[in-house]
Amino acid sequence: MKILITGAAGFIGMTTALRLLARGDEVVGLDNLNDYYDVTLKENRLKRLTSHANFRFVKMDVADREGMAQLFTAEKFDRVIHLAAQAGVRYSLQNPHAYIDSNVVGFTNILEGCRHAQVQHLVYASSSSVYGGNTKMPFSEHDSVDHPVSLYAATKKANELMAHTYSHLYRLPTTGLRFFTVYGPWGRPDMALFLFTKAILDGRPIDVFNYGQMQRDFTFVDDIVEGVIRVLDRVAVSNPSYDAVLADPATSNAPYRVFNIGNNNPVPLLDFIACIEDALGKKAEKNLLPLQDGDVPATYANTDALNEWVGFVPGTSIEQGIGRFVAWYRDYYKM
């Protein structure tokens, strides 16, 4: 197939592209290479892709309405994996417009491109952040997500609503994947694992929010990518037993699906830090701080629906995943 991956210079995008190229698909990777974090890291990810004959890179912002329309018209993609977004909960408190431009305007351009080009299936990144103030654990796709606690979360909820509209009006098959704290080699420098590893190796204290009383459903990137590709290959369809009176948020009478994609095994933050210490052979000095605005104390994915849909069962333990990240980090930064 010919597949567009937006956010191809991101670590989920790069890993997904490598897997698709390995199985023989043609991949067009799109990214704006913005400076939200180290551009050199993004460029080095791209270098791993550009050596493949079936890969082509397009530097463009998804918010570029005319450019995106031209790309879809020219390329005739079979399927689209939309991962490009302004990420980060805390940054959304500082720069809200970046989230509207990328996550709302950009997503509109993706939907329009898919509609006019008659794309077979759009798979897009949502987020566990949509669960916001929910306290019922584990988080289920069948629960309401109407109380976001950050603008980032609100834009991801908006993406799901927008996708449903296009699935309903234009019969565009769409599948949203609510990612739960993805980590691994080539990961984002603003994420906890990267920040903690760097600080511990530098001999600096690490900031531990909510005084360490946090849990996250950390999910290794290879497990995530396996799920993404399985979902891509199974096109969303309408739910024949959908009941409009009960209105299950996860399905529809349109070709629309939303799934959690996580490890289904929340890890206490202090245990996560202990795993990093073990992998590095060095103890962390902890700076205990209160919960940050926009953050939630715990995430926990119920992944039964995704398992039933595509047989998704994550297989990487936190010890294995952190070990692989630390090995990559030491090699990449020569430490």
Tab-separated table of C-alpha atoms in Angstrom:
chain	number	residue	atom	x	y	z
A	1	MET	CA	0.000	0.000	0.000
A	2	LYS	CA	0.926	3.650	-0.292
A	3	ILE	CA	0.729	5.145	3.171
A	4	LEU	CA	1.082	8.689	4.483
A	5	ILE	CA	2.577	9.010	7.963
A	6	THR	CA	2.381	12.483	9.453
A	7	GLY	CA	4.818	13.211	12.261
A	8	ALA	CA	7.294	10.842	10.588
A	9	ALA	CA	10.262	12.463	12.355
A	10	GLY	CA	8.685	11.659	15.718
A	11	PHE	CA	9.743	8.483	17.481
A	12	ILE	CA	6.405	6.703	17.045
A	13	GLY	CA	6.257	7.908	13.433
A	14	MET	CA	9.798	6.764	12.654
A	15	THR	CA	9.303	3.340	14.249
A	16	THR	CA	5.987	2.850	12.441
A	17	ALA	CA	7.526	3.845	9.102
A	18	LEU	CA	10.401	1.387	9.548
A	19	ARG	CA	7.967	-1.457	10.188
A	20	LEU	CA	5.837	-0.617	7.139
A	21	LEU	CA	8.893	-0.265	4.901
A	22	ALA	CA	10.195	-3.622	6.130
A	23	ARG	CA	7.018	-5.332	4.948
A	24	GLY	CA	7.135	-3.656	1.528
A	25	ASP	CA	4.761	-0.705	1.766
A	26	GLU	CA	5.499	2.644	0.139
A	27	VAL	CA	5.682	5.375	2.781
A	28	VAL	CA	5.499	9.136	2.410
A	29	GLY	CA	6.621	10.747	5.656
A	30	LEU	CA	5.516	14.270	6.498
A	31	ASP	CA	6.862	16.484	9.290
A	32	ASN	CA	7.421	20.209	9.840
A	33	LEU	CA	10.573	19.587	11.940
A	34	ASN	CA	9.581	22.289	14.422
A	35	ASP	CA	11.815	23.208	17.343
A	36	TYR	CA	9.512	22.123	20.196
A	37	TYR	CA	12.437	19.836	21.021
A	38	ASP	CA	15.870	19.031	19.558
A	39	VAL	CA	15.618	19.214	15.759
A	40	THR	CA	18.856	17.232	15.372
A	41	LEU	CA	17.199	14.240	17.012
A	42	LYS	CA	14.340	14.486	14.504
A	43	GLU	CA	16.792	14.750	11.605
A	44	ASN	CA	18.681	11.685	12.835
A	45	ARG	CA	15.448	9.724	13.018
A	46	LEU	CA	14.748	10.704	9.416
A	47	LYS	CA	18.188	9.482	8.351
A	48	ARG	CA	17.093	5.996	9.380
A	49	LEU	CA	14.217	6.255	6.886
A	50	THR	CA	15.685	8.077	3.906
A	51	SER	CA	17.994	5.171	3.048
A	52	HIS	CA	14.907	3.151	2.047
A	53	ALA	CA	13.957	3.309	-1.628
A	54	ASN	CA	10.249	3.175	-0.760
A	55	PHE	CA	10.405	6.188	1.577
A	56	ARG	CA	10.038	9.833	0.630
A	57	PHE	CA	10.075	12.782	3.010
A	58	VAL	CA	7.903	15.880	2.658
A	59	LYS	CA	8.658	18.843	4.903
A	60	MET	CA	5.310	20.501	5.556
A	61	ASP	CA	3.081	21.653	8.389
A	62	VAL	CA	-0.275	19.879	8.569
A	63	ALA	CA	-1.824	23.319	9.189
A	64	ASP	CA	-0.808	24.347	5.623
A	65	ARG	CA	-4.235	24.059	4.037
A	66	GLU	CA	-3.223	24.527	0.405
A	67	GLY	CA	-0.093	22.406	0.669
A	68	MET	CA	-1.936	19.519	2.291
A	69	ALA	CA	-4.695	19.613	-0.326
A	70	GLN	CA	-2.107	19.472	-3.101
A	71	LEU	CA	-0.276	16.586	-1.420
A	72	PHE	CA	-3.406	14.444	-1.170
A	73	THR	CA	-4.401	15.237	-4.753
A	74	ALA	CA	-0.963	14.370	-6.127
A	75	GLU	CA	-0.176	11.257	-4.088
A	76	LYS	CA	-3.431	9.245	-3.975
A	77	PHE	CA	-2.676	7.556	-0.651
A	78	ASP	CA	-4.350	4.253	0.156
A	79	ARG	CA	-4.258	4.817	3.911
A	80	VAL	CA	-3.129	7.481	6.370
A	81	ILE	CA	-1.553	7.290	9.832
A	82	HIS	CA	-1.852	10.727	11.415
A	83	LEU	CA	0.612	11.162	14.285
A	84	ALA	CA	1.620	14.808	13.806
A	85	ALA	CA	0.447	16.994	16.682
A	86	GLN	CA	1.623	19.562	19.132
A	87	ALA	CA	2.352	17.285	22.068
A	88	GLY	CA	2.762	17.838	25.780
A	89	VAL	CA	0.267	18.658	28.515
A	90	ARG	CA	2.303	21.282	30.361
A	91	TYR	CA	3.344	23.195	27.245
A	92	SER	CA	-0.335	23.680	26.383
A	93	LEU	CA	-0.592	26.023	29.371
A	94	GLN	CA	2.129	28.221	27.868
A	95	ASN	CA	1.355	28.176	24.152
A	96	PRO	CA	-2.306	27.290	23.547
A	97	HIS	CA	-2.377	28.576	19.952
A	98	ALA	CA	0.176	25.966	18.874
A	99	TYR	CA	-2.316	23.273	19.857
A	100	ILE	CA	-5.205	24.790	17.943
A	101	ASP	CA	-3.070	25.306	14.821
A	102	SER	CA	-1.618	21.796	14.734
A	103	ASN	CA	-4.198	19.633	16.476
A	104	VAL	CA	-7.437	21.231	15.260
A	105	VAL	CA	-6.661	23.125	12.037
A	106	GLY	CA	-4.134	20.488	10.987
A	107	PHE	CA	-6.550	17.652	11.699
A	108	THR	CA	-9.220	19.369	9.623
A	109	ASN	CA	-6.794	19.406	6.697
A	110	ILE	CA	-6.117	15.687	7.185
A	111	LEU	CA	-9.832	14.867	7.231
A	112	GLU	CA	-10.483	16.961	4.132
A	113	GLY	CA	-7.556	15.372	2.308
A	114	CYS	CA	-8.770	11.876	3.181
A	115	ARG	CA	-12.326	12.700	2.119
A	116	HIS	CA	-11.473	14.150	-1.283
A	117	ALA	CA	-8.815	11.532	-2.067
A	118	GLN	CA	-11.127	8.692	-0.982
A	119	VAL	CA	-8.571	7.277	1.447
A	120	GLN	CA	-9.495	3.748	2.554
A	121	HIS	CA	-8.746	4.236	6.250
A	122	LEU	CA	-7.523	7.035	8.526
A	123	VAL	CA	-5.806	5.967	11.761
A	124	TYR	CA	-5.015	8.883	14.059
A	125	ALA	CA	-3.405	9.484	17.440
A	126	SER	CA	-5.685	10.407	20.272
A	127	SER	CA	-4.454	10.333	23.864
A	128	SER	CA	-5.141	8.942	27.326
A	129	SER	CA	-5.288	12.605	28.331
A	130	VAL	CA	-8.899	12.713	27.104
A	131	TYR	CA	-9.906	10.891	30.293
A	132	GLY	CA	-9.074	14.073	32.210
A	133	GLY	CA	-10.864	14.159	35.543
A	134	ASN	CA	-12.112	10.548	35.305
A	135	THR	CA	-11.267	8.511	38.405
A	136	LYS	CA	-12.841	5.166	37.466
A	137	MET	CA	-10.021	2.704	36.736
A	138	PRO	CA	-9.114	1.233	34.348
A	139	PHE	CA	-10.065	3.837	31.749
A	140	SER	CA	-12.553	2.413	29.256
A	141	GLU	CA	-13.486	3.673	25.787
A	142	HIS	CA	-17.105	3.132	26.779
A	143	ASP	CA	-16.886	5.831	29.479
A	144	SER	CA	-17.641	9.511	28.943
A	145	VAL	CA	-14.635	11.791	28.375
A	146	ASP	CA	-16.270	15.177	28.747
A	147	HIS	CA	-14.024	16.690	31.430
A	148	PRO	CA	-10.542	17.355	30.001
A	149	VAL	CA	-8.071	19.084	32.330
A	150	SER	CA	-5.695	20.476	29.685
A	151	LEU	CA	-6.092	22.126	26.287
A	152	TYR	CA	-4.006	19.318	24.790
A	153	ALA	CA	-6.601	16.813	26.019
A	154	ALA	CA	-9.426	18.987	24.702
A	155	THR	CA	-7.889	19.051	21.212
A	156	LYS	CA	-7.579	15.260	21.206
A	157	LYS	CA	-11.206	14.887	22.264
A	158	ALA	CA	-12.053	17.342	19.464
A	159	ASN	CA	-10.191	15.107	16.988
A	160	GLU	CA	-12.375	12.167	17.921
A	161	LEU	CA	-15.540	14.231	17.456
A	162	MET	CA	-14.329	15.628	14.136
A	163	ALA	CA	-13.410	12.142	12.901
A	164	HIS	CA	-16.868	10.862	13.770
A	165	THR	CA	-18.439	13.677	11.791
A	166	TYR	CA	-16.475	12.701	8.661
A	167	SER	CA	-17.201	9.012	9.214
A	168	HIS	CA	-20.900	9.850	9.472
A	169	LEU	CA	-21.190	12.380	6.640
A	170	TYR	CA	-18.743	10.930	4.120
A	171	ARG	CA	-18.419	7.295	5.251
A	172	LEU	CA	-14.696	7.834	5.772
A	173	PRO	CA	-13.432	4.939	7.920
A	174	THR	CA	-11.575	6.398	10.919
A	175	THR	CA	-9.925	4.791	13.940
A	176	GLY	CA	-8.642	6.813	16.884
A	177	LEU	CA	-6.000	5.336	19.191
A	178	ARG	CA	-5.705	6.711	22.705
A	179	PHE	CA	-1.983	6.335	23.421
A	180	PHE	CA	-0.899	5.735	27.013
A	181	THR	CA	2.560	7.189	27.881
A	182	VAL	CA	4.659	5.773	25.050
A	183	TYR	CA	8.389	5.347	25.763
A	184	GLY	CA	11.423	3.718	24.203
A	185	PRO	CA	14.572	4.311	22.107
A	186	TRP	CA	14.575	7.524	20.078
A	187	GLY	CA	11.929	8.896	22.454
A	188	ARG	CA	10.932	12.502	23.109
A	189	PRO	CA	13.322	14.578	25.254
A	190	ASP	CA	10.402	16.223	27.102
A	191	MET	CA	9.122	12.879	28.433
A	192	ALA	CA	9.881	11.622	31.951
A	193	LEU	CA	12.160	8.724	30.970
A	194	PHE	CA	14.396	10.960	28.866
A	195	LEU	CA	14.450	13.764	31.454
A	196	PHE	CA	15.163	11.420	34.352
A	197	THR	CA	17.906	9.511	32.529
A	198	LYS	CA	19.694	12.695	31.489
A	199	ALA	CA	19.467	14.283	34.938
A	200	ILE	CA	20.670	11.151	36.788
A	201	LEU	CA	23.659	10.744	34.470
A	202	ASP	CA	24.432	14.472	34.845
A	203	GLY	CA	24.254	14.210	38.635
A	204	ARG	CA	21.286	16.586	38.873
A	205	PRO	CA	18.095	16.066	40.915
A	206	ILE	CA	14.941	14.934	39.118
A	207	ASP	CA	11.568	16.651	39.535
A	208	VAL	CA	9.035	14.150	40.883
A	209	PHE	CA	5.495	15.531	40.790
A	210	ASN	CA	2.636	14.787	43.176
A	211	TYR	CA	5.371	13.814	45.641
A	212	GLY	CA	5.836	10.573	43.707
A	213	GLN	CA	2.225	9.456	44.141
A	214	MET	CA	1.675	8.927	40.420
A	215	GLN	CA	0.918	5.911	38.241
A	216	ARG	CA	1.296	5.671	34.498
A	217	ASP	CA	0.414	2.944	32.018
A	218	PHE	CA	3.843	3.108	30.366
A	219	THR	CA	3.736	1.439	26.932
A	220	PHE	CA	6.823	0.442	24.951
A	221	VAL	CA	7.022	1.910	21.457
A	222	ASP	CA	7.377	-1.440	19.661
A	223	ASP	CA	4.155	-2.669	21.283
A	224	ILE	CA	2.414	0.559	20.262
A	225	VAL	CA	3.581	0.252	16.656
A	226	GLU	CA	2.444	-3.371	16.446
A	227	GLY	CA	-1.011	-2.193	17.518
A	228	VAL	CA	-1.041	0.751	15.125
A	229	ILE	CA	-0.237	-1.432	12.117
A	230	ARG	CA	-2.758	-4.102	13.072
A	231	VAL	CA	-5.410	-1.393	13.343
A	232	LEU	CA	-4.355	0.134	10.017
A	233	ASP	CA	-4.867	-3.226	8.362
A	234	ARG	CA	-8.373	-3.693	9.787
A	235	VAL	CA	-10.514	-0.923	8.352
A	236	ALA	CA	-13.064	0.610	10.715
A	237	VAL	CA	-16.648	-0.446	10.105
A	238	SER	CA	-19.972	0.545	11.583
A	239	ASN	CA	-21.165	-1.376	14.614
A	240	PRO	CA	-24.251	-3.357	13.506
A	241	SER	CA	-25.491	-3.563	17.106
A	242	TYR	CA	-24.963	0.128	17.861
A	243	ASP	CA	-27.774	1.496	20.020
A	244	ALA	CA	-28.324	5.230	19.492
A	245	VAL	CA	-30.240	5.449	22.773
A	246	LEU	CA	-27.333	4.127	24.835
A	247	ALA	CA	-24.803	5.900	22.548
A	248	ASP	CA	-21.579	4.000	23.257
A	249	PRO	CA	-18.743	6.558	22.714
A	250	ALA	CA	-16.370	3.916	21.320
A	251	THR	CA	-18.398	2.849	18.269
A	252	SER	CA	-21.075	4.170	15.961
A	253	ASN	CA	-23.448	3.379	13.129
A	254	ALA	CA	-20.763	5.120	11.040
A	255	PRO	CA	-17.401	3.451	10.164
A	256	TYR	CA	-15.784	4.872	13.307
A	257	ARG	CA	-13.820	3.290	16.142
A	258	VAL	CA	-11.868	4.517	19.166
A	259	PHE	CA	-9.520	2.274	21.147
A	260	ASN	CA	-7.214	2.507	24.134
A	261	ILE	CA	-3.711	1.356	23.285
A	262	GLY	CA	-1.666	0.873	26.429
A	263	ASN	CA	0.163	-1.669	28.529
A	264	ASN	CA	-2.870	-2.500	30.708
A	265	ASN	CA	-0.480	-2.466	33.687
A	266	PRO	CA	0.026	0.854	35.502
A	267	VAL	CA	3.398	1.353	37.163
A	268	PRO	CA	3.922	3.571	40.226
A	269	LEU	CA	6.238	6.457	39.333
A	270	LEU	CA	8.700	5.606	42.111
A	271	ASP	CA	8.976	2.024	40.774
A	272	PHE	CA	9.565	3.449	37.290
A	273	ILE	CA	12.384	5.609	38.679
A	274	ALA	CA	13.851	2.589	40.487
A	275	CYS	CA	13.984	0.718	37.156
A	276	ILE	CA	15.891	3.626	35.598
A	277	GLU	CA	18.309	3.652	38.543
A	278	ASP	CA	18.905	-0.093	38.129
A	279	ALA	CA	19.505	0.254	34.378
A	280	LEU	CA	21.933	3.142	34.913
A	281	GLY	CA	23.596	1.728	38.017
A	282	LYS	CA	23.162	5.104	39.679
A	283	LYS	CA	20.738	6.515	42.249
A	284	ALA	CA	18.543	9.557	41.622
A	285	GLU	CA	18.261	12.566	43.873
A	286	LYS	CA	14.532	13.379	43.985
A	287	ASN	CA	13.013	16.852	44.120
A	288	LEU	CA	9.456	16.146	45.339
A	289	LEU	CA	6.893	18.622	44.009
A	290	PRO	CA	3.082	19.028	43.988
A	291	LEU	CA	0.885	17.858	41.096
A	292	GLN	CA	1.224	20.133	38.077
A	293	ASP	CA	-1.732	21.916	36.495
A	294	GLY	CA	-3.153	19.791	33.666
A	295	ASP	CA	-1.659	16.557	35.016
A	296	VAL	CA	-3.585	13.584	36.380
A	297	PRO	CA	-2.365	11.313	39.191
A	298	ALA	CA	-2.960	8.014	37.370
A	299	THR	CA	-3.621	6.427	33.988
A	300	TYR	CA	-4.629	2.812	33.399
A	301	ALA	CA	-5.779	1.439	30.041
A	302	ASN	CA	-8.473	-1.148	29.622
A	303	THR	CA	-7.333	-2.698	26.322
A	304	ASP	CA	-9.936	-5.468	26.042
A	305	ALA	CA	-11.618	-3.863	23.021
A	306	LEU	CA	-8.361	-3.552	21.054
A	307	ASN	CA	-7.392	-7.086	21.961
A	308	GLU	CA	-10.747	-8.321	20.674
A	309	TRP	CA	-10.480	-6.198	17.501
A	310	VAL	CA	-6.911	-7.027	16.400
A	311	GLY	CA	-5.421	-9.346	19.025
A	312	PHE	CA	-3.378	-6.602	20.686
A	313	VAL	CA	-1.363	-7.909	23.659
A	314	PRO	CA	1.685	-5.814	24.688
A	315	GLY	CA	4.699	-7.982	25.444
A	316	THR	CA	7.447	-5.682	26.775
A	317	SER	CA	7.984	-5.411	30.529
A	318	ILE	CA	8.975	-2.083	32.059
A	319	GLU	CA	12.405	-3.528	32.948
A	320	GLN	CA	13.014	-4.638	29.349
A	321	GLY	CA	11.761	-1.381	27.878
A	322	ILE	CA	13.780	0.888	30.144
A	323	GLY	CA	16.848	-1.287	29.605
A	324	ARG	CA	16.514	-0.880	25.842
A	325	PHE	CA	16.022	2.880	26.161
A	326	VAL	CA	19.069	3.310	28.406
A	327	ALA	CA	21.218	1.244	26.019
A	328	TRP	CA	20.080	3.456	23.134
A	329	TYR	CA	20.636	6.657	25.151
A	330	ARG	CA	24.188	5.710	26.145
A	331	ASP	CA	25.028	4.806	22.551
A	332	TYR	CA	23.393	7.881	20.987
A	333	TYR	CA	24.896	10.381	23.417
A	334	LYS	CA	28.166	8.431	23.882
A	335	MET	CA	27.763	8.183	27.665
